Amino acid sequence: MNQVRFAPDQSERPLELTRARLTPRQRRTVRQIGGILVALALWELSSATGAVNSNALVTPLATFGGIISHMTALATALVATLEAWALGISVAVVAGILIGTLVGRSQIADAATETIVRMMRPLPSLALIPIAILIAGLGVRMTAGLVSFAAFWPVFINTRVGVRQVDNTVLETAAVLGLKKLNLLYRVVLPSASPMIASGIQVAISLALVVTVSVELVGGTGGLGEFILLAQQGNEPSVMFGGIIMGGLLGWGISRLFAWIIDRFIPWRTQGIRTNA
Amino acid sequence: MSNSILSIRNLRVSIQSRDGSLNEITRDVSLELAPHEFVSIVGPSGSGKTTLLRAASGLRPPNGGTVVFNQMPVTEVPKGLAIVFQEYNKSLFPWLSIFKNVAMGARDCSSHERSERVTKALAQVGLSGFETRYPWELSGGMQQRAALARAMVSDPQILMMDEPFASVDALTRNHLEDVVQKLWDSSTFSALMVTHDVGEAVYLSDRVLVLSARPSTVLAEIKIDLERPRSHFETKQSKRFVELAAEVLEKVEEAGRQSVQGKELI
């Protein structure tokens, strides 16, 4: 009979019940929103108190107003930026994977390109604007060209390393299965390198957006960059901030979309770490 | 001798170390594997068991001696030879489902035959119903069974296994040993297994080869005359099993002492 007293009382656990109502994922979302709200509050505070010159740092509300009043122009600018970005990143991804695979799999190509790669890689894209203008003229092709130049490197470097660092057991398994040359490349080497390549692309897509907007801003070649530039020149800081915020949102959207695509197509990217540990 | 399916003669394997000098792993190993024979190679750690298997399978060229499979010299992994590796988590491709992983072993067949073979092989290893799962969704033992199924679909003449059960727990290991025994019983392939587990070698094999310390030679060859089929309950408690296991273990320990003495000399 004594044992009855020791039985745990399930009804008296209100705290744990409320905690359990949110899944870990929901809790994360709540925290993310919380972070944004805190950032907005800090922004509001620093501009409202005059801690930062309020002509330079407008309030969140004013920025929102700027976005609303220039909706159409912003949308046009976003589309233009997205177009240059997409063109540039596509070329970068295709070229980066192709050349990275070639260089990673061939010792001759690797040695032949090494010095050039080390020289070209640190060149800032913006320094190439004059050359790009001479080659492509002012416009989306010039922007896209510079974007692809900048975004090429992370894809290329990760692909090169990824196709070279295929695990020995994986390669031996492929040898036992009789996989050779092209079969080996696209059935084993590239899939095996795909998490690495995906990381490269992930870096590249953000970098590409930075370069797109920068080139537009410096070269005045349309898009979000030029929109920000014109707003600044027209002394409309709220509109300028609207443009900047939209750029940030664009970057967020693109990288979220890509993360979702990776999760779908390379689900073992994170699982692998767990099982290989 | 020409009866044997795999003939390894005076095999010598050296590994090039960083400074370019050759490090002799295997000095002189010969082995004849008869059709449908199960041979295990045991030896102290570092005796080059895995290196020997890689050279015997054509994964790496030997530095001396010959390997002949079906009267043909081995220069790359030949058709009719399947290998199961210790690291099942790397040996199965995480981007393919279990079905597609296993189907990789039968790429030459028509798609209809391939699918039939895969279904049969998965049933043999007890993985029916897991076709659409991915390797990383399965336990270690299940992954190794999938790797066995992939080896089976190619209908091999030789199955080589490199420490196949070293990465799973003891219960799973017993179970996997019986899966292998059943596959071998119901088929005609020869098996060559490398293991450090003496009990496992005796339990499964017709013959156990004990390698000496590095650079290795064959220290002893022990015939295992236990009745088949064998079971964990009965065979492992039989007097003969205990005797044979003790005999093999004694030789392995002798080899281990050699290796300790060798180190003292250095």
Coordinates of N, CA, C and O in Angstrom, one line a residue, chain A residues 167-180 183 186-189 191-194 267-268 271-272 275-277, chain B residues 54 59 76-78 81-83 85 87 89-96 101 104-107 134-138 143 150:
Chain A
D167 N 36.2 10.2 -50.0 CA 36.7 9.3 -49.1 C 37.3 8.0 -49.8 O 36.7 7.6 -50.8
N168 N 38.4 7.5 -49.3 CA 39.0 6.3 -49.9 C 38.1 5.1 -50.0 O 38.1 4.4 -50.9
T169 N 37.3 4.9 -48.9 CA 36.4 3.7 -48.9 C 35.4 3.9 -50.0 O 35.0 2.9 -50.6
V170 N 34.9 5.1 -50.2 CA 33.9 5.4 -51.2 C 34.5 5.1 -52.6 O 33.9 4.4 -53.4
L171 N 35.8 5.5 -52.8 CA 36.4 5.2 -54.1 C 36.7 3.7 -54.3 O 36.5 3.2 -55.4
E172 N 37.1 3.1 -53.2 CA 37.3 1.6 -53.3 C 36.0 0.9 -53.6 O 36.0 -0.1 -54.4
T173 N 34.9 1.3 -52.9 CA 33.6 0.7 -53.2 C 33.3 0.9 -54.7 O 32.8 -0.1 -55.3
A174 N 33.5 2.1 -55.2 CA 33.2 2.3 -56.6 C 34.1 1.4 -57.5 O 33.6 0.9 -58.5
A175 N 35.3 1.2 -57.1 CA 36.2 0.3 -57.9 C 35.7 -1.1 -57.9 O 35.7 -1.8 -58.9
V176 N 35.2 -1.6 -56.7 CA 34.7 -2.9 -56.6 C 33.4 -3.0 -57.5 O 33.2 -4.1 -58.1
L177 N 32.6 -1.9 -57.6 CA 31.4 -2.0 -58.4 C 31.7 -1.8 -59.9 O 30.8 -1.7 -60.7
G178 N 33.0 -1.6 -60.2 CA 33.4 -1.5 -61.6 C 33.0 -0.1 -62.2 O 32.9 0.0 -63.4
L179 N 32.9 0.9 -61.4 CA 32.6 2.3 -61.9 C 33.9 2.9 -62.3 O 34.9 3.0 -61.6
K180 N 33.9 3.4 -63.6 CA 35.1 4.1 -64.1 C 34.8 5.4 -64.8 O 33.6 5.5 -65.3
N183 N 31.2 7.4 -65.5 CA 30.3 6.7 -64.6 C 30.8 7.0 -63.1 O 30.0 7.3 -62.3
Y186 N 30.0 10.9 -62.3 CA 28.7 11.4 -62.0 C 27.9 10.5 -61.1 O 26.9 11.0 -60.5
R187 N 28.3 9.3 -60.9 CA 27.6 8.4 -60.0 C 28.2 8.5 -58.6 O 27.5 8.2 -57.6
V188 N 29.5 8.8 -58.5 CA 30.1 8.8 -57.1 C 30.8 10.1 -56.8 O 30.5 10.7 -55.7
V189 N 31.7 10.5 -57.6 CA 32.6 11.7 -57.2 C 31.7 12.9 -57.0 O 31.8 13.6 -56.0
P191 N 28.3 13.3 -56.6 CA 27.4 13.2 -55.5 C 28.1 13.3 -54.1 O 27.6 14.0 -53.2
S192 N 29.3 12.7 -54.1 CA 30.0 12.7 -52.9 C 30.5 14.1 -52.5 O 30.6 14.5 -51.4
A193 N 30.8 14.9 -53.6 CA 31.3 16.2 -53.4 C 30.2 17.2 -53.2 O 30.4 18.4 -52.9
S194 N 28.9 16.8 -53.4 CA 27.8 17.7 -53.5 C 27.6 18.6 -52.2 O 27.3 19.7 -52.3
P267 N 19.7 15.6 -48.3 CA 19.3 15.4 -46.9 C 20.4 14.8 -46.0 O 20.4 15.1 -44.8
W268 N 21.3 14.0 -46.6 CA 22.3 13.3 -45.8 C 23.5 14.3 -45.5 O 24.4 13.9 -44.8
Q271 N 22.8 14.5 -41.9 CA 22.7 13.2 -41.4 C 24.1 12.5 -41.4 O 24.4 11.8 -40.5
G272 N 24.8 12.7 -42.4 CA 26.1 12.1 -42.6 C 27.0 12.3 -41.4 O 27.7 11.4 -40.9
T275 N 26.0 10.0 -38.6 CA 26.3 8.6 -38.7 C 27.8 8.3 -38.8 O 28.3 7.3 -38.4
N276 N 28.6 9.3 -39.3 CA 30.0 9.1 -39.4 C 30.7 9.4 -38.1 O 31.9 9.0 -38.0
A277 N 30.1 10.0 -37.2 CA 30.8 10.3 -36.0 C 31.2 9.1 -35.2 O 30.6 8.1 -35.3
Chain B
R54 N 43.5 -5.9 -49.9 CA 43.4 -4.9 -51.0 C 44.3 -5.4 -52.2 O 43.9 -5.2 -53.3
L59 N 42.6 -4.0 -55.7 CA 42.4 -2.6 -55.3 C 43.8 -1.8 -55.4 O 43.8 -0.6 -55.6
E76 N 43.1 -5.2 -61.8 CA 42.1 -4.3 -61.2 C 41.0 -5.3 -60.6 O 41.1 -6.5 -60.7
V77 N 40.1 -4.7 -59.9 CA 39.1 -5.5 -59.2 C 38.3 -6.3 -60.3 O 37.6 -5.6 -61.1
P78 N 38.4 -7.6 -60.4 CA 37.8 -8.3 -61.5 C 36.3 -8.5 -61.3 O 35.8 -8.4 -60.2
L81 N 34.1 -10.6 -58.3 CA 34.7 -10.4 -57.0 C 33.9 -9.3 -56.3 O 33.8 -8.2 -56.8
A82 N 33.4 -9.6 -55.1 CA 32.7 -8.5 -54.4 C 33.4 -8.4 -53.0 O 34.0 -9.3 -52.5
I83 N 33.4 -7.1 -52.5 CA 34.0 -6.9 -51.3 C 33.0 -6.2 -50.3 O 32.3 -5.3 -50.7
F85 N 33.2 -4.0 -46.9 CA 34.2 -3.2 -46.1 C 33.7 -3.1 -44.7 O 32.5 -3.2 -44.4
E87 N 33.8 -0.3 -43.0 CA 33.1 1.0 -42.8 C 31.8 1.1 -43.7 O 31.8 1.7 -44.7
N89 N 29.2 2.6 -43.2 CA 28.6 4.0 -43.4 C 29.2 4.8 -44.5 O 28.6 5.7 -45.0
K90 N 30.4 4.4 -44.9 CA 31.1 5.1 -46.1 C 30.9 4.2 -47.3 O 30.9 4.8 -48.4
S91 N 30.8 2.9 -47.2 CA 30.7 2.1 -48.3 C 29.3 2.1 -49.0 O 29.2 1.9 -50.2
L92 N 28.3 2.4 -48.2 CA 27.0 2.6 -48.9 C 26.9 4.1 -49.2 O 27.3 4.9 -48.5
F93 N 26.3 4.4 -50.4 CA 26.2 5.7 -50.9 C 25.0 6.4 -50.3 O 23.9 6.0 -50.5
P94 N 25.3 7.5 -49.5 CA 24.1 8.1 -48.8 C 23.1 8.8 -49.7 O 22.0 9.1 -49.3
W95 N 23.5 9.1 -51.0 CA 22.6 9.7 -51.9 C 21.7 8.8 -52.6 O 20.8 9.2 -53.4
L96 N 21.9 7.5 -52.4 CA 21.0 6.5 -53.0 C 20.2 5.8 -51.9 O 20.7 5.5 -50.8
N101 N 21.2 1.5 -53.9 CA 22.5 1.1 -53.5 C 22.8 -0.4 -53.8 O 23.9 -0.7 -54.4
M104 N 23.3 -1.1 -57.5 CA 24.6 -0.8 -58.0 C 25.5 -2.0 -58.3 O 26.4 -2.1 -59.1
G105 N 25.2 -3.1 -57.5 CA 26.0 -4.3 -57.6 C 25.6 -5.1 -58.9 O 26.3 -6.1 -59.3
A106 N 24.5 -4.8 -59.5 CA 24.0 -5.5 -60.7 C 23.7 -4.5 -61.8 O 22.7 -4.6 -62.5
R107 N 24.7 -3.7 -62.1 CA 24.4 -2.6 -63.1 C 24.4 -3.2 -64.5 O 23.8 -2.6 -65.4
Y134 N 16.9 5.3 -46.7 CA 18.3 5.6 -47.0 C 19.3 5.1 -46.0 O 18.8 4.8 -44.9
P135 N 20.5 4.8 -46.4 CA 21.5 4.1 -45.5 C 21.5 4.8 -44.1 O 21.5 4.1 -43.1
W136 N 21.5 6.1 -44.1 CA 21.6 6.8 -42.8 C 20.4 6.8 -42.0 O 20.4 7.3 -40.9
E137 N 19.3 6.2 -42.5 CA 18.1 6.0 -41.7 C 18.2 4.6 -41.0 O 17.3 4.3 -40.2
L138 N 19.2 3.8 -41.3 CA 19.2 2.4 -40.8 C 20.3 2.3 -39.7 O 21.2 3.1 -39.7
Q143 N 22.8 -1.6 -42.1 CA 23.6 -1.0 -43.2 C 24.6 -2.1 -43.7 O 24.8 -2.3 -44.9
R150 N 24.2 -6.0 -51.5 CA 24.8 -5.4 -52.7 C 25.9 -6.3 -53.3 O 26.1 -6.5 -54.5

